[in-house]
Short mmCIF file of C-alpha atoms in Angstrom, two decimals:
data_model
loop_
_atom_site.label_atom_id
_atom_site.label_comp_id
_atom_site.label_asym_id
_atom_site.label_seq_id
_atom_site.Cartn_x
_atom_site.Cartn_y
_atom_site.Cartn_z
CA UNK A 282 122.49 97.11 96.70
CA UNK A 283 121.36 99.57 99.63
CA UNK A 284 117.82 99.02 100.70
CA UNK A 285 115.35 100.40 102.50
CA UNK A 286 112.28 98.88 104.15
CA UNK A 287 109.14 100.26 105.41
CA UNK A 288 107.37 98.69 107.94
CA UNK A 289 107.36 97.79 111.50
CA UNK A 290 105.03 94.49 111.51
CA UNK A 291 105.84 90.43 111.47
CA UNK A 292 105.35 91.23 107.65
CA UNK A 293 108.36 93.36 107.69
CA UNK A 294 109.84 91.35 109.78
CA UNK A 295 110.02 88.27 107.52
CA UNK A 296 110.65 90.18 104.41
CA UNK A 297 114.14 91.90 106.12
CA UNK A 298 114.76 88.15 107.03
CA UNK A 299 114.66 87.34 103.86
CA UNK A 300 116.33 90.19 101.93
CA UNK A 301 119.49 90.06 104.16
CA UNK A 302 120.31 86.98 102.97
CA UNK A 303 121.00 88.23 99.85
CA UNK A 304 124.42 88.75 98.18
CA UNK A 305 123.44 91.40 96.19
CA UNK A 306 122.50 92.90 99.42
CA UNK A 307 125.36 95.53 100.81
CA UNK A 308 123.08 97.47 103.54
CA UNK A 309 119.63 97.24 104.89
CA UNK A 310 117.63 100.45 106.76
CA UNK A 311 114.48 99.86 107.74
CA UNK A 312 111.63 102.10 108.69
CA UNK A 313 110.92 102.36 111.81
CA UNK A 314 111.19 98.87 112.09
CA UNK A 315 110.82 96.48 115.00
CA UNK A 316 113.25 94.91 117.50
CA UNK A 317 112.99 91.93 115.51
CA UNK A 318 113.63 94.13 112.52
CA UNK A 319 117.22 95.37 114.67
CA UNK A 320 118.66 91.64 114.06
CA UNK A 321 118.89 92.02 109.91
CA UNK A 322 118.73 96.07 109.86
CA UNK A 323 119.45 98.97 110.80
CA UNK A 324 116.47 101.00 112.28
CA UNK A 325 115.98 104.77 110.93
CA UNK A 326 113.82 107.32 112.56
CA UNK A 327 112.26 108.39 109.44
CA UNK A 328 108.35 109.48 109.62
CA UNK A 329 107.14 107.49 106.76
CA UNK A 330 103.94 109.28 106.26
CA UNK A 331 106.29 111.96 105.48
CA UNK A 332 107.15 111.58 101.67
CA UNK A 333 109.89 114.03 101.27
CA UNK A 334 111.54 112.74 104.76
CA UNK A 335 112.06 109.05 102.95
CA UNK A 336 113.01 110.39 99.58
CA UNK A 337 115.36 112.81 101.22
CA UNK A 338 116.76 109.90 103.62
CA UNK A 339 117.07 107.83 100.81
CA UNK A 340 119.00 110.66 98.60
CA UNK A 341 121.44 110.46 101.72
CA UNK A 342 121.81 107.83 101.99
CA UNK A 343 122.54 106.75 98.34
CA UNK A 344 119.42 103.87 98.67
CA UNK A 345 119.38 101.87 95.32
CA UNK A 346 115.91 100.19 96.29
CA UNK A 347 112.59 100.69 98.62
CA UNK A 348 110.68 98.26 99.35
CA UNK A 349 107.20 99.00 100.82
CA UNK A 350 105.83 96.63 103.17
CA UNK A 351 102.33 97.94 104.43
CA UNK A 352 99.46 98.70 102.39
CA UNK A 353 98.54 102.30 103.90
CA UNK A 354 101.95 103.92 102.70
CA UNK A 355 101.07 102.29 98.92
CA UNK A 356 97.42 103.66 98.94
CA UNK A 357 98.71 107.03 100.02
CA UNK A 358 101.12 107.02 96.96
CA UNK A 359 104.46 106.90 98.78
CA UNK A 360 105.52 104.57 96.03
CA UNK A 361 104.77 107.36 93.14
CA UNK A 362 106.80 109.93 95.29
CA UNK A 363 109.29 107.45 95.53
CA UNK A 364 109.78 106.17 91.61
CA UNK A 365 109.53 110.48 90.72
CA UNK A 366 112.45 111.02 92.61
CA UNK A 367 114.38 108.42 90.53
CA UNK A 368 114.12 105.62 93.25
CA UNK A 369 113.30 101.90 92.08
CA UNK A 370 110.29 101.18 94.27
CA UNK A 371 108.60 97.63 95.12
CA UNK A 372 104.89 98.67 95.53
CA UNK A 373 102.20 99.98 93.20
CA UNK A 374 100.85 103.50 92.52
CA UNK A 375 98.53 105.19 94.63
CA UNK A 376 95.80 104.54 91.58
CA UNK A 377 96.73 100.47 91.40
CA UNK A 378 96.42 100.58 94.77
CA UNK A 379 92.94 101.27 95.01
CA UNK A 380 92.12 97.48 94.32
CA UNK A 381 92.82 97.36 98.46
CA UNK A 382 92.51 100.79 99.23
CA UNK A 383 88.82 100.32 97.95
CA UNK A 384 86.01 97.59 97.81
CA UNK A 385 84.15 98.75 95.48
CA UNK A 386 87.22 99.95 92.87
CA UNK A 387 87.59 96.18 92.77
CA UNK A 388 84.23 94.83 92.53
CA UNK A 389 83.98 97.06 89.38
CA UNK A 390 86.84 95.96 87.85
CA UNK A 391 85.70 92.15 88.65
CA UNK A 392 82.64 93.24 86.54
CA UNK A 393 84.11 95.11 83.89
CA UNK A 394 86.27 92.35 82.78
CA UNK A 395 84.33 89.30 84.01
CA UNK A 396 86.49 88.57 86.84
CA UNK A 397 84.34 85.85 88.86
CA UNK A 398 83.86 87.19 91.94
CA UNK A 399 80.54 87.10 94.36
CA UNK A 400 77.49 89.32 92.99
CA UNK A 401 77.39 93.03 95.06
CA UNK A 402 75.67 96.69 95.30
CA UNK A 403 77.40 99.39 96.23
CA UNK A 404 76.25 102.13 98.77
CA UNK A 405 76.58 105.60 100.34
CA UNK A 406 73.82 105.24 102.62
CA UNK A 407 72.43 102.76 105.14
CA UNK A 408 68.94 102.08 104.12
CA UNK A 409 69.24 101.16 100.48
CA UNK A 410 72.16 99.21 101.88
CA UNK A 411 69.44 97.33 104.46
CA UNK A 412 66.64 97.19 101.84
CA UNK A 413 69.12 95.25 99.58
CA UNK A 414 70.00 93.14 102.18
CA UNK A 415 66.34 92.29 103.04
CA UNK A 416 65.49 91.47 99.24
CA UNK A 417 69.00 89.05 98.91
CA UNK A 418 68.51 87.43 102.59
CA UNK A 419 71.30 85.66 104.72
CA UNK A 420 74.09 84.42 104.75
CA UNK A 421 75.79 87.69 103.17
CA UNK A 422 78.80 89.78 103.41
CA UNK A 423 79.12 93.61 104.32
CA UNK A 424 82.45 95.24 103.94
CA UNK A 425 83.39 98.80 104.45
CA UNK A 426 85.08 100.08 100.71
CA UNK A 427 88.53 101.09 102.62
CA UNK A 428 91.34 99.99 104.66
CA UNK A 429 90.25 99.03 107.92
CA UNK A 430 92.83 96.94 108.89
CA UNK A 431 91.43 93.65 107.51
CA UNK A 432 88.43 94.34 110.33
CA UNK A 433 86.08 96.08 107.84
CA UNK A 434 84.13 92.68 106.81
CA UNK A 435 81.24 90.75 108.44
CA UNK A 436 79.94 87.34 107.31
CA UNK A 437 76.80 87.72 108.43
CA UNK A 438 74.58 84.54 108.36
CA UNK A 439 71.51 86.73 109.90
CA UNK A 440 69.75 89.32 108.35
CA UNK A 441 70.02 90.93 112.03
CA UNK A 442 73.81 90.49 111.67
CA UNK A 443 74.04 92.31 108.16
CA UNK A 444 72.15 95.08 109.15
CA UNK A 445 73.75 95.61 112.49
CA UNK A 446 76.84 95.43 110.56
CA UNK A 447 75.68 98.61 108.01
CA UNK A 448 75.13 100.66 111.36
CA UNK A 449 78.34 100.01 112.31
CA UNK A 450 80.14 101.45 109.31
CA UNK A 451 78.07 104.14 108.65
CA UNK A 452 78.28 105.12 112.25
CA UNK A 453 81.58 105.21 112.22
CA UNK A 454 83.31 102.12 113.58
CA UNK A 455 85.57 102.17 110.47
CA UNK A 456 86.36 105.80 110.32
CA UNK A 457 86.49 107.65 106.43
CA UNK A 458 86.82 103.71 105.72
CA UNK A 459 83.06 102.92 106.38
CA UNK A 460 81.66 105.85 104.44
CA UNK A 461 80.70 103.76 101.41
CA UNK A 462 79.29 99.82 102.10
CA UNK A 463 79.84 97.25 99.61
CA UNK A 464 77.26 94.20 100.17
CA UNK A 465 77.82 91.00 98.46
CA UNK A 466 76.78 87.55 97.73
CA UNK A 467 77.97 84.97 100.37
CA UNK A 468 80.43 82.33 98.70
CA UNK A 469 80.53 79.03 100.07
CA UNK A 470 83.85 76.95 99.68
CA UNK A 471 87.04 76.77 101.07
CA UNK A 472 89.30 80.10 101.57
CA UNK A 473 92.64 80.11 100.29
CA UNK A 474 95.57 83.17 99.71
CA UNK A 475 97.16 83.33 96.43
CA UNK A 476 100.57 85.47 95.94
CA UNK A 477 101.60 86.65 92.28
CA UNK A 478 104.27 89.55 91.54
CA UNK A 479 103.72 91.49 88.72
CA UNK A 480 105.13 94.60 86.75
CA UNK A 481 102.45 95.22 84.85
CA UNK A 482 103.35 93.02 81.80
CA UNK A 483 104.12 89.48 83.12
CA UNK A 484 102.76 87.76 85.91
CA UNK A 485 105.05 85.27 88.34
CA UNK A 486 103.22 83.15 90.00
CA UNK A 487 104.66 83.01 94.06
CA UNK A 488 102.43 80.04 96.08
CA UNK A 489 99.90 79.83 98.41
CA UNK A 490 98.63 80.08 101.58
CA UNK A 491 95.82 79.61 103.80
CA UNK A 492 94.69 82.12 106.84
CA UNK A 493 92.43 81.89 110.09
CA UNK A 494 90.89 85.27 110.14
CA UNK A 495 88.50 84.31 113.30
CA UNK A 496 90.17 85.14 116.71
CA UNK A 497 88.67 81.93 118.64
CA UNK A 498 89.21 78.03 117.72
CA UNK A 499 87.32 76.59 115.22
CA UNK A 500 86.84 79.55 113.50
CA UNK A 501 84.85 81.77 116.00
CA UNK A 502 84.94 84.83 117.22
CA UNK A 503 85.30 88.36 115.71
CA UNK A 504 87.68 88.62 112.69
CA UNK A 505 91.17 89.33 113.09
CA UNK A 506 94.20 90.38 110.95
CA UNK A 507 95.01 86.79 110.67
CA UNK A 508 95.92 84.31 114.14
CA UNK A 509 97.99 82.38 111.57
CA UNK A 510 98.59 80.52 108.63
CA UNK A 511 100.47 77.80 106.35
CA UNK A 512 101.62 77.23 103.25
CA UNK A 513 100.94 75.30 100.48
CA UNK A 514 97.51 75.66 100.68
CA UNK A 515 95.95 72.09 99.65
CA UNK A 516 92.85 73.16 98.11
CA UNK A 517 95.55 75.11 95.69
CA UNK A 518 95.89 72.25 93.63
CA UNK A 519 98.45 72.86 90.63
CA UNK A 520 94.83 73.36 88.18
CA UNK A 521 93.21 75.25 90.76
CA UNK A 522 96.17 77.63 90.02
CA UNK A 523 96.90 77.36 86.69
CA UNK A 524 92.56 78.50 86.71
CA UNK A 525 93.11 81.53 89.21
CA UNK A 526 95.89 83.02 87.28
CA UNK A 527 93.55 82.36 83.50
CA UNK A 528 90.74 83.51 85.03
CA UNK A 529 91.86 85.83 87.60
CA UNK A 530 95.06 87.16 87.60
CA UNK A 531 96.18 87.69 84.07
CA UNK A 532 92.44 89.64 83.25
CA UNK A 533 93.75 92.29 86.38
CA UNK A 534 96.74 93.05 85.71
CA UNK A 535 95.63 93.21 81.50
CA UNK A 536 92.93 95.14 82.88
CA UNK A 537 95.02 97.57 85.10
CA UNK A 538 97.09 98.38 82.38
CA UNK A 539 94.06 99.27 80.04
CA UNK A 540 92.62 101.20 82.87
CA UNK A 541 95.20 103.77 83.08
CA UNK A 542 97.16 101.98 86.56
CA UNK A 543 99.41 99.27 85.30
CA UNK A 544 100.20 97.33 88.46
CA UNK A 545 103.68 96.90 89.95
CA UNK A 546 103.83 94.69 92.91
CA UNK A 547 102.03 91.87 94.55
CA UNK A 548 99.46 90.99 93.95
CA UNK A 549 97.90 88.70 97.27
CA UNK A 550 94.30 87.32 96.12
CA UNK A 551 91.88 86.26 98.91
CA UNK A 552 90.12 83.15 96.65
CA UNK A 553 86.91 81.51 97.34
CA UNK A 554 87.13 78.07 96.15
CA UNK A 555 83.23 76.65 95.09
CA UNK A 556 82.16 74.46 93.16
CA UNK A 557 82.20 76.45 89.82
CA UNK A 558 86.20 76.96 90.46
CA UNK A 559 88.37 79.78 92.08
CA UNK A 560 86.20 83.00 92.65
CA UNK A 561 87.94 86.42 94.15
CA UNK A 562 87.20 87.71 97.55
CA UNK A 563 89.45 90.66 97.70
CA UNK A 564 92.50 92.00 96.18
CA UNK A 565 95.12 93.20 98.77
CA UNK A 566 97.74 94.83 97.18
CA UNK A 567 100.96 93.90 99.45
CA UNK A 568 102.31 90.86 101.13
CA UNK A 569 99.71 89.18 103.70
CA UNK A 570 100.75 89.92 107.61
CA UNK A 571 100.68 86.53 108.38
CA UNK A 572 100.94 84.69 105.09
CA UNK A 573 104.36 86.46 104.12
CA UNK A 574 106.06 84.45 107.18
CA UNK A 575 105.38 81.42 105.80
CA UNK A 576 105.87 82.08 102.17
CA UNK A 577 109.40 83.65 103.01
CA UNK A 578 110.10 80.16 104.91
CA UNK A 579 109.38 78.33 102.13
CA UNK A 580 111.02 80.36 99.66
CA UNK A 581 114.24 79.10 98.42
CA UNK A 582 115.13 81.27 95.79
CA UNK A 583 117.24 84.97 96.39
CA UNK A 584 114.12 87.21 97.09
CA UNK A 585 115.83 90.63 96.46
CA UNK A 586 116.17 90.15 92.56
CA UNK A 587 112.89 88.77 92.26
CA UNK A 588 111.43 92.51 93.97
CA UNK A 589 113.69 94.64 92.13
CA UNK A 590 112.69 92.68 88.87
CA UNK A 591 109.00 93.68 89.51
CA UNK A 592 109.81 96.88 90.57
CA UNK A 593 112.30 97.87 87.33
CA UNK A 594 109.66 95.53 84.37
CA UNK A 595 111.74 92.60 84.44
CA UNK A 596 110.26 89.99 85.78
CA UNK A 597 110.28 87.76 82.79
CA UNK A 598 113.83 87.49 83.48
CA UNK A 599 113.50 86.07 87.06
CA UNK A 600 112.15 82.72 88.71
CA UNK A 601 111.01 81.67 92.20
CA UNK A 602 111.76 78.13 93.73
CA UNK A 603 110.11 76.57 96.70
CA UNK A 604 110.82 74.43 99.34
CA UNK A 605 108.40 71.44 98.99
CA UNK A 606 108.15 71.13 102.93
CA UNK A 607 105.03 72.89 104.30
CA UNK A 608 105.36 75.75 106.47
CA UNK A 609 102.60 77.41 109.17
CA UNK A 610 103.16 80.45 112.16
CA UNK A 611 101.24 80.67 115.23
CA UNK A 612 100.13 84.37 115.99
CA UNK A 613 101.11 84.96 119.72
CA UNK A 614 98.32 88.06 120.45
CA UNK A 615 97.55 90.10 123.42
CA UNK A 616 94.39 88.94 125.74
CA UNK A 617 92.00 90.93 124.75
CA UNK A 618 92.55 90.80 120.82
CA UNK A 619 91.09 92.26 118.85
CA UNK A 620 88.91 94.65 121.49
CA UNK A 621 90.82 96.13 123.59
CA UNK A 622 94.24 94.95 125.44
CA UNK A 623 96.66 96.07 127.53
CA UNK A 624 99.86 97.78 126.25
CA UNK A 625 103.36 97.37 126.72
CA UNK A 626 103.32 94.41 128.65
CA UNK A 627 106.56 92.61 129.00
CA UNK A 628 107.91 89.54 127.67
CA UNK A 629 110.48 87.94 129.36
CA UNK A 630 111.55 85.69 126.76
CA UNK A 631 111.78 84.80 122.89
CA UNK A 632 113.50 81.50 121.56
CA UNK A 633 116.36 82.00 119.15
CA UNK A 634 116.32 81.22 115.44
CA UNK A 635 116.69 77.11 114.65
CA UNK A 636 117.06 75.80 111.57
CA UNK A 637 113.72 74.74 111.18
CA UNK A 638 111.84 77.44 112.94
CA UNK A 639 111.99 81.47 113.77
CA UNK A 640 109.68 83.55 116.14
CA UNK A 641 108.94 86.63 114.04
CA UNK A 642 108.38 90.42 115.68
CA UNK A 643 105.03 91.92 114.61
CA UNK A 644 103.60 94.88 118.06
CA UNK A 645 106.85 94.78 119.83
CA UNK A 646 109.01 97.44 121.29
CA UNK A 647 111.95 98.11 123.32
CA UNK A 648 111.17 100.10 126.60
CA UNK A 649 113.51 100.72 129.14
CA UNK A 650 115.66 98.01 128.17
CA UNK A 651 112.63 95.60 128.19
CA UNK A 652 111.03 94.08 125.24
CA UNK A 653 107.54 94.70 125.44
CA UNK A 654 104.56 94.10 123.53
CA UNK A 655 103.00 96.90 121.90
CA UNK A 656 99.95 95.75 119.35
CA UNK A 657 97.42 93.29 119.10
CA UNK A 658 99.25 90.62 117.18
CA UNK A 659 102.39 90.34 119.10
CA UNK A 660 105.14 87.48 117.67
CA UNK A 661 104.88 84.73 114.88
CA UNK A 662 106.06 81.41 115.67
CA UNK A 663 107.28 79.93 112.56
CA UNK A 664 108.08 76.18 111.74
CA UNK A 665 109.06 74.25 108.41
CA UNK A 666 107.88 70.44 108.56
CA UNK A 667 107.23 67.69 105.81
CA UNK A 668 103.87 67.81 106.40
CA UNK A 669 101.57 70.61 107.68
CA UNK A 670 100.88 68.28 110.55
CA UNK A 671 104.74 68.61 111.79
CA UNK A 672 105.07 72.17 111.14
CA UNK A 673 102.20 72.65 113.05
CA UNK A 674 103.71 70.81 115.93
CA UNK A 675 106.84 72.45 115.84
CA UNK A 676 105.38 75.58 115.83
CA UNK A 677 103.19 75.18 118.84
CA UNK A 678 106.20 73.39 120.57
CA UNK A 679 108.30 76.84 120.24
CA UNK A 680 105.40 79.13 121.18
CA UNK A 681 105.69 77.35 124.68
CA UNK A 682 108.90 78.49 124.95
CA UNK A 683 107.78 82.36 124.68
CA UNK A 684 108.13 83.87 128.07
CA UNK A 685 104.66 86.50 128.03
CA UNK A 686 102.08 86.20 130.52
CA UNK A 687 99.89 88.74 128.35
CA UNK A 688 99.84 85.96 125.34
CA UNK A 689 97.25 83.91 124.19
CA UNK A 690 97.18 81.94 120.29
CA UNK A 691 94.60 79.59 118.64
CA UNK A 692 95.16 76.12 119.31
CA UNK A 693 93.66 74.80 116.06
CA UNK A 694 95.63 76.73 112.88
CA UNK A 695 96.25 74.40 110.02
CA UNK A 696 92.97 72.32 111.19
CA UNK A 697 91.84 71.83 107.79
CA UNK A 698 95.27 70.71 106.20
CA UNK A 699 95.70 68.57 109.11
CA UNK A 700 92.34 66.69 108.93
CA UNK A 701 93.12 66.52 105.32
CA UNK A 702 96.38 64.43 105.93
CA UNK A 703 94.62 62.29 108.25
CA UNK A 704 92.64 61.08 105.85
CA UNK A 705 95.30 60.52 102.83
CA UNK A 706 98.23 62.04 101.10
CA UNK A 707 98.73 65.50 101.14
CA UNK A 708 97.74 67.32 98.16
CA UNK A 709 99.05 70.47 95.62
#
């Protein structure tokens, strides 16, 4: 099978990883890739914003499969383009993809079909938005409806907080992104990522994860796209999933399909567990950037029938095995993250693939010869262990081997799981 991937982010990165081990696999292109990316594919210069560039690339190229990686391709409908021209697509229409592309979308669907999910308003305007926020009171969350890069949302435990955040969007800060607020109840519990493919008739269950949005330790500091993660998440206990997909998953994607936008693809949940059980923060609509290292670590099973099943409505007829051993990446990010940062600063050196670890690409670039790194979140330092405690150790160990004087990383990720297996057994 000839592939093509779109992307260019540790994502990517871990998903071409992945899919060249496959022997089904005969070629992999990806677009535009990373250097990373180089080691499993072969880079095209293909503009993927421009539809009829890919489809005609992909005509040329006699490509049997696409897989989308990023979420901005998938809300601007690349995938439809892609499935019209007779090309088997991983990655859901343009209309399914609203449930990331916007808040609100979601938080209506959550209502319509008694999704549990947090209480919210919706709003086009920033005083209604501040007079609702002054009758509900603090803690409470503001989110801009669309993509902004997983930056759009403020916890705000002051009333000052919330309202400073409404200014923000509808001044701007989030582009066409903040021109409609959603404001929502606070949940309090313990985060945790759940990953489920489905074609729009049967849902398959991946695993989980869990993510430290906040750039600083001990969860402080601005949000981020995510300074790392691990897998299994504990709090995912084997009913805590069997309850997200009842009460959660299976009432989507039933509900897509009634809707009009059956849903092909992944579905990544961001879950609030409470006391009353799993509640849904947000739908995102792709692989998380960086849960997807870790899950693809784990994942035992041959990962490119398992996409093309979702993508062609046969996923009953396909199964996904796991390591048991935990895995958890470090993000390596440039000083500065997420304000501003310097650019294309070089790094001098990045550890080779073990057998129980990888360093993943996510902002790099090759510049005159030099590898060099070009985003915010820079590399992914990847580690398998037995417990989350080891991975976590392993990780760290192989991020001090990165050569970058422009790096920094959290100290703490996995802090929860870790204090968890302090105390006892390791659970789910």
């Amino acid at each position: 099978m000839k592939v093509l991937l779109i992307g260019s982010g540790g994502r990517e990165h871990a998903l071409a990883w992945k899919i060249a081990q496959s022997p089904r696999l005969t070629q992999l292109f990806a677009a535009p890739g990373n250097p990373g990316i180089a080691d499993h594919a072969t880079l095209v210069d293909v503009n993927v914003e421009d539809h009829a560039a890919v489809i005609a690339f992909c005509q040329e190229n006699d490509i049997d499969f696409v897989v989308v990686g990023p979420e901005a391709p998938l809300v601007a409908g690349l995938a439809d383009d892609l499935r019209s021209a007779g090309i088997a697509t991983f990655g859901p229409s343009a209309a399914a993809a609203q449930l990331e592309g916007s808040k609100g979308f979601t938080k209506d669907l959550c209502a319509r079909y008694d999704i549990p999910t947090g209480a919210y308003q919706r709003f086009k305007s920033a005083e209604p938005a501040k007079q609702y926020v002054r009758e509900q009171g603090a803690p409470i969350v503001i989110k801009a409806d669309g993509l902004a890069a997983g930056k759009g949302v403020t916890v705000a435990m002051t009333e000052a907080n919330a309202l400073s955040a409404i200014d923000d969007c509808f001044d701007g800060a989030f582009g066409a992104a903040g021109a409609e607020v959603v404001v929502e109840a606070f949940l309090d519990g313990e985060e945790a990522s759940f990953f489920c493919l489905s074609d729009g008739k049967t849902a398959l269950a991946l695993a989980t994860a869990q993510d430290h949005k906040r750039v600083g330790d001990g969860d402080t500091g601005p949000n981020t796209g995510g300074m790392g993660a691990y897998s299994p998440a504990p709090v995912m206990t084997p009913a805590m999933v069997e309850r997200t997909m009842r009460e959660i998953i299976e009432p989507t994607m039933h509900g897509m399909a009634k809707d009009g936008h059956p849903f092909s693809g992944v579905f990544f949940a961001g879950l609030m567990i409470t006391a009353k059980g799993p509640e849904l923060i947000e739908y995102n609509v792709r692989f998380g950037d960086p849960e997807c290292q870790v899950l693809m670590m784990r994942l035992k099973s041959d990962l490119l029938p398992i996409l093309h099943a979702t993508a062609t409505g046969t996923l009953d007829q396909v199964s996904a095995q796991w390591r048991d051993d935990a895995a958890l990446t470090v993000v390596l990010a440039s000083k500065g993250y997420p304000a501003s940062y310097d650019k294309n600063t070089p790094i001098a050196h990045v550890p080779t693939e073990r057998a129980d670890a990888k360093v993943f690409h996510a902002g790099t670039a090759i510049k005159d010869g030099q590898l060099v790194a070009t985003g915010g979140r820079v590399l992914n330092v990847t580690a398998f262990g037995k417990t989350v405690t080891e991975a976590r150790d392993r990780a760290y160990a192989l991020a001090t081997e990165v050569k970058w004087d422009n790096g920094f990383s959290r100290s703490d990720i996995g802090w929860q799981a870790v204090a968890r297996e302090k105390d006892g057994p390791a659970k789910g």
